[in-house]
Structure formats: C-alpha cells, structure tokens
Tab-separated table of C-alpha atoms in Angstrom:
chain	number	residue	atom	x	y	z
A	30	MET	CA	69.720	51.415	226.263
A	31	ALA	CA	70.692	54.561	228.081
A	32	SER	CA	74.132	53.165	228.510
A	33	GLN	CA	74.505	52.749	224.761
A	34	LEU	CA	73.651	56.246	223.784
A	35	PRO	CA	77.008	57.996	224.862
A	36	ARG	CA	78.855	55.131	223.025
A	37	LEU	CA	76.992	56.084	219.754
A	38	ARG	CA	77.800	59.696	220.366
A	39	ARG	CA	81.482	58.983	220.812
A	40	SER	CA	81.630	56.856	217.822
A	41	ALA	CA	79.690	59.516	215.398
A	42	LEU	CA	82.031	62.358	216.513
A	43	PRO	CA	85.009	61.192	214.267
A	44	PHE	CA	82.541	60.536	211.391
A	45	ALA	CA	81.063	63.994	211.640
A	46	GLY	CA	84.472	65.573	211.908
A	47	SER	CA	85.606	63.847	208.650
A	48	ILE	CA	82.407	65.092	206.817
A	49	LEU	CA	82.895	68.557	208.015
A	50	GLY	CA	86.697	68.580	206.820
A	51	ALA	CA	85.558	67.404	203.423
A	52	VAL	CA	82.917	70.012	203.097
A	53	ALA	CA	85.693	72.778	204.004
A	54	LEU	CA	88.191	71.476	201.549
A	55	THR	CA	85.453	71.402	198.735
A	56	THR	CA	84.415	74.989	199.585
A	57	SER	CA	87.911	76.226	199.587
A	58	THR	CA	88.648	74.604	196.337
A	59	VAL	CA	85.670	76.102	194.633
A	60	TYR	CA	86.588	79.521	195.876
A	61	ALA	CA	90.194	79.134	194.644
A	62	ASP	CA	88.987	78.089	191.040
A	63	GLU	CA	86.751	81.208	190.718
A	64	PRO	CA	88.302	84.093	188.927
A	65	ALA	CA	89.358	87.230	190.888
A	66	LYS	CA	86.962	90.146	190.792
A	67	LYS	CA	87.900	93.021	188.636
A	68	SER	CA	89.023	96.091	190.491
A	69	ILE	CA	86.882	99.134	190.111
A	70	TYR	CA	90.032	101.418	189.736
A	71	ASP	CA	91.859	101.801	186.367
A	72	ALA	CA	95.176	100.288	185.830
A	73	PRO	CA	98.013	102.682	186.254
A	74	PRO	CA	99.227	103.799	182.609
A	75	ALA	CA	102.485	102.093	181.419
A	76	LEU	CA	105.594	103.932	181.436
A	77	VAL	CA	106.818	105.100	177.961
A	78	THR	CA	110.244	105.334	177.449
A	79	PRO	CA	111.370	108.487	175.324
A	80	PRO	CA	112.974	107.600	172.226
A	81	ASN	CA	116.678	107.895	171.877
A	82	SER	CA	117.555	111.459	170.704
A	83	GLU	CA	121.028	110.415	169.681
A	84	PRO	CA	121.609	110.565	165.776
A	85	THR	CA	121.776	107.153	164.002
A	86	HIS	CA	124.545	106.399	161.562
A	87	PRO	CA	123.377	104.648	158.257
A	88	THR	CA	124.628	101.027	158.015
A	89	PRO	CA	126.705	99.677	155.248
A	90	THR	CA	123.556	98.062	154.110
A	91	ASP	CA	121.648	101.366	153.909
A	92	ARG	CA	124.487	102.785	152.003
A	93	LEU	CA	124.607	99.896	149.479
A	94	ALA	CA	120.824	100.176	148.880
A	95	VAL	CA	121.219	103.918	148.280
A	96	HIS	CA	123.873	103.320	145.692
A	97	ILE	CA	122.003	100.633	143.990
A	98	GLY	CA	118.801	102.758	143.677
A	99	ALA	CA	120.840	105.521	142.097
A	100	ALA	CA	122.353	103.140	139.776
A	101	ARG	CA	119.050	101.709	138.722
A	102	ARG	CA	117.590	105.201	138.088
A	103	PHE	CA	120.643	106.134	135.909
A	104	ILE	CA	120.234	102.927	133.904
A	105	ASN	CA	116.534	103.318	133.404
A	106	THR	CA	116.852	107.041	132.423
A	107	HIS	CA	119.454	106.293	129.812
A	108	TYR	CA	117.676	103.191	128.604
A	109	ARG	CA	114.511	105.368	127.815
A	110	LEU	CA	116.795	107.927	126.011
A	111	ALA	CA	118.370	105.298	123.840
A	112	CYS	CA	114.821	103.777	123.132
A	113	ASN	CA	113.527	107.332	122.075
A	114	LYS	CA	116.611	108.041	119.805
A	115	LEU	CA	116.198	104.426	118.120
A	116	ASP	CA	112.562	105.259	117.491
A	117	ASP	CA	113.464	108.638	116.168
A	118	ALA	CA	116.092	107.124	113.858
A	119	PHE	CA	113.708	104.564	112.569
A	120	SER	CA	111.019	106.938	111.898
A	121	GLU	CA	113.465	109.174	109.918
A	122	TYR	CA	114.598	106.052	107.967
A	123	LEU	CA	111.130	105.206	107.083
A	124	SER	CA	110.456	108.773	105.977
A	125	TYR	CA	113.544	108.821	103.947
A	126	GLU	CA	112.627	105.493	102.205
A	127	HIS	CA	109.123	106.713	101.384
A	128	SER	CA	110.768	109.831	99.973
A	129	VAL	CA	113.044	107.864	97.684
A	130	THR	CA	110.277	105.497	96.612
A	131	ARG	CA	108.014	108.379	95.706
A	132	THR	CA	110.905	110.351	93.840
A	133	VAL	CA	111.725	107.177	91.889
A	134	ALA	CA	107.996	106.469	91.090
A	135	GLY	CA	107.635	110.145	90.095
A	136	LEU	CA	110.507	109.732	87.366
A	137	ALA	CA	108.591	107.194	85.400
A	138	PRO	CA	106.201	108.265	82.566
A	139	PRO	CA	102.544	108.435	83.136
A	140	LYS	CA	100.683	105.133	82.551
A	141	GLU	CA	98.776	106.648	79.492
A	142	SER	CA	101.985	107.272	77.830
A	143	SER	CA	103.486	105.039	75.137
A	144	GLU	CA	107.081	105.657	76.363
A	145	LYS	CA	109.048	102.616	77.654
A	146	VAL	CA	111.728	103.188	80.199
A	147	LEU	CA	113.599	100.015	79.656
A	148	PRO	CA	114.450	99.887	76.095
A	149	GLY	CA	114.954	103.690	75.880
A	150	ALA	CA	117.319	103.518	78.911
A	151	ILE	CA	119.241	100.856	77.097
A	152	TYR	CA	119.515	103.075	73.987
A	153	VAL	CA	120.704	105.929	75.939
A	154	ALA	CA	123.539	103.893	77.566
A	155	VAL	CA	124.629	102.470	74.192
A	156	ALA	CA	124.653	106.094	72.694
A	157	THR	CA	126.705	107.244	75.536
A	158	MET	CA	129.234	104.442	75.260
A	159	ALA	CA	129.492	105.013	71.619
A	160	GLY	CA	130.107	108.686	72.185
A	161	ALA	CA	132.998	107.826	74.480
A	162	ILE	CA	134.469	105.197	72.126
A	163	VAL	CA	134.548	107.835	69.328
A	164	THR	CA	136.214	110.423	71.356
A	165	ARG	CA	138.677	108.199	73.256
A	166	ARG	CA	141.667	109.574	71.161
A	167	ARG	CA	140.657	113.179	71.608
A	168	VAL	CA	141.670	115.819	74.313
A	169	LEU	CA	140.401	115.377	77.723
A	170	PRO	CA	137.529	118.125	77.519
A	171	ILE	CA	136.196	116.618	74.358
A	172	ARG	CA	136.363	113.142	75.962
A	173	VAL	CA	134.373	114.192	79.009
A	174	ILE	CA	131.765	116.649	77.308
A	175	THR	CA	130.979	114.631	74.185
A	176	PRO	CA	129.586	111.409	75.938
A	177	LEU	CA	127.537	113.620	78.179
A	178	LEU	CA	126.046	115.580	75.465
A	179	VAL	CA	125.258	112.473	73.415
A	180	GLY	CA	123.643	110.710	76.334
A	181	VAL	CA	121.645	113.725	77.228
A	182	GLY	CA	120.509	114.167	73.504
A	183	SER	CA	119.573	110.505	73.134
A	184	ALA	CA	117.596	110.651	76.496
A	185	TRP	CA	115.438	113.512	75.100
A	186	TYR	CA	115.029	111.465	71.982
A	187	PHE	CA	114.284	107.987	73.063
A	188	ILE	CA	112.614	108.755	76.674
A	189	PRO	CA	111.613	112.465	76.511
A	190	GLN	CA	109.054	112.209	79.345
A	191	THR	CA	111.542	110.604	81.698
A	192	ALA	CA	114.212	113.040	80.704
A	193	ARG	CA	111.975	115.761	81.467
A	194	ASN	CA	111.096	114.342	84.773
A	195	VAL	CA	114.777	113.880	85.772
A	196	GLY	CA	115.476	117.414	84.645
A	197	ASP	CA	112.706	118.852	86.860
A	198	LEU	CA	113.900	116.776	89.728
A	199	MET	CA	117.623	117.984	89.317
A	200	TRP	CA	116.274	121.706	88.979
A	201	GLU	CA	114.433	121.116	92.270
A	202	TRP	CA	117.649	119.920	93.932
A	203	GLU	CA	119.755	122.734	92.515
A	204	ARG	CA	117.217	125.342	93.761
A	205	LYS	CA	118.328	124.357	97.368
A	206	VAL	CA	121.821	125.802	96.525
A	207	PRO	CA	121.369	129.255	95.188
A	208	GLY	CA	124.876	129.483	93.494
A	209	VAL	CA	124.350	126.215	91.583
A	210	ALA	CA	120.947	127.107	90.489
A	211	GLU	CA	122.040	130.440	89.177
A	212	THR	CA	124.925	128.884	87.277
A	213	HIS	CA	122.561	126.269	85.702
A	214	ALA	CA	120.169	128.942	84.816
A	215	GLY	CA	122.972	130.905	83.216
A	216	VAL	CA	124.264	128.025	81.161
A	217	ARG	CA	120.749	126.953	80.070
A	218	SER	CA	120.108	130.391	79.031
A	219	GLY	CA	123.298	130.532	77.100
A	220	ILE	CA	122.528	127.256	75.443
A	221	GLU	CA	119.157	128.265	74.574
A	222	ASN	CA	120.280	131.653	73.182
A	223	ALA	CA	123.090	129.957	71.199
A	224	TRP	CA	120.555	127.439	69.801
A	225	LYS	CA	118.288	130.241	68.867
A	226	ALA	CA	121.020	132.180	67.169
A	227	SER	CA	122.378	129.036	65.343
A	228	VAL	CA	118.745	128.351	64.058
A	229	GLU	CA	118.330	131.922	63.032
A	230	THR	CA	121.716	132.032	61.408
A	231	SER	CA	120.956	128.825	59.653
A	232	GLU	CA	117.593	130.210	58.322
A	233	GLU	CA	119.206	133.351	57.245
A	234	THR	CA	121.943	131.380	55.572
A	235	ARG	CA	119.459	129.238	53.882
A	236	ARG	CA	117.482	132.143	52.736
A	237	LYS	CA	120.404	133.775	51.202
A	238	PHE	CA	121.380	130.686	49.480
A	239	ASP	CA	118.106	130.199	48.077
A	240	GLU	CA	118.243	133.907	46.806
A	241	THR	CA	121.654	133.319	45.484
A	242	VAL	CA	120.598	130.044	43.768
A	243	SER	CA	117.421	131.883	42.320
A	244	CYS	CA	119.632	134.813	41.010
A	245	VAL	CA	122.093	132.300	39.297
A	246	ARG	CA	119.120	130.413	37.916
A	247	LYS	CA	117.473	133.473	36.473
A	248	SER	CA	120.748	134.705	35.119
A	249	ALA	CA	121.444	131.355	33.444
A	250	GLU	CA	117.891	131.291	32.096
A	251	ASP	CA	118.320	134.795	30.706
A	252	LEU	CA	121.680	133.788	29.027
A	253	VAL	CA	119.980	130.656	27.535
A	254	LYS	CA	117.116	132.788	26.154
A	255	ARG	CA	119.541	135.252	24.548
A	256	GLY	CA	121.493	132.378	23.400
C-alpha cells in the first residue's frame, strides 16, 4: 500500500498541471475581454488647423448663379410694373366707360316727359336731309349752313328736352376751352339779339301796318259817308 502511494502522486501530477493551465488560460481570457479602465487625466485637445487666409476666387458656377439671380430680379421687377400699368389702364377704361354711359343716359328726356327720342330723331334726320336736298344747287356756304340750321330747328321742335340736354353738354365741353366758349357765347348773343331785333321790328312793322290800314279804312269810310 505504501508502495502504491508514490505511483498515485506521480500519475496525479500531470492531471493537476493540466487543470492549472486551463484555469490560467480562462483567467487571462476573462481579463482580456474586460474593457480598459478610463484614465483619470483629460485627453489632450485636438489640434485645430487655422483656416486658409488666402482669398478664394468665385467659380464659374458661382458667377452663373449671380447672373441668374440678377436676371430673375430684373424680370420680376418689370413684370410687376407691367401688371400695375395694365391695372391702371383697365381702371381708366372702366372709368371712361362709366362716364360715357352716364353722359348718354343724361341726354335722354326724363321719364315723366311725354317726349319720345326715337321718332323725334328720325324726324330731325329727315328734315336735315331735306334741307341738304333743297340747297344742293346753291353756293357752298348756303349748302353747309342751311341743313345745319334746319336740323337744329327741327330738333328744338320735335325733341326739345333732348336738344336742351345736348346743348348743355356741348356748353360744358366748350367751357373747357375758353376761346371756343367765348366765341360760342358771342355768336349766341348775336343770334339772340338779332332774333329780338327782328321780333321787335316785325311787331313795329305790324303796328305801323295796322295803323296805316286803320287810317285808310277811316278815310274810305269818310269818303263813303260824304258820298
């Protein structure tokens, strides 16, 4: 029994050596897998490279972008100006249209009046044409003035309210030109004075004629009585 003990010890040595080697490998592997401990000192700051102080030249792409931006601003500015001008022109057209509409509507006689524009205007046109036909073989001034006078006179006869409205409108237009307004006022005053003078002359002539006829009649009666 004592002789077998050294044999058991010699056979157990290799087995124990293998176990210790395995434990050592395991321990080293575990320590290798563990993360390294963080150092208590701060890491040194990273070196910052200073920017390049040399001037950079614009690339062709940059120059093209600048030209495109300038062109777009130019187009947008002129587009807005064109839109504003179109809006102003359209507003002016609407204002002019409303003015014309109000002017034409103002020439018509009032609704309570019995005057009719359509037949009266036809009568005035026929009278004017008749005056032109009658004076077609006369001298030029008579051929021009006679139809005008006939047309104006027929307008004041057939459509007096419309003729008065047209005359007032023409007078408003003539007042914008002082020279024309003064000439018109002078001609109108001359015509009115001539008309008044002719009326007074005709009345005076009629009165004298009546007096002459009365005297002749009285003389004739006296002669008859004396028979």
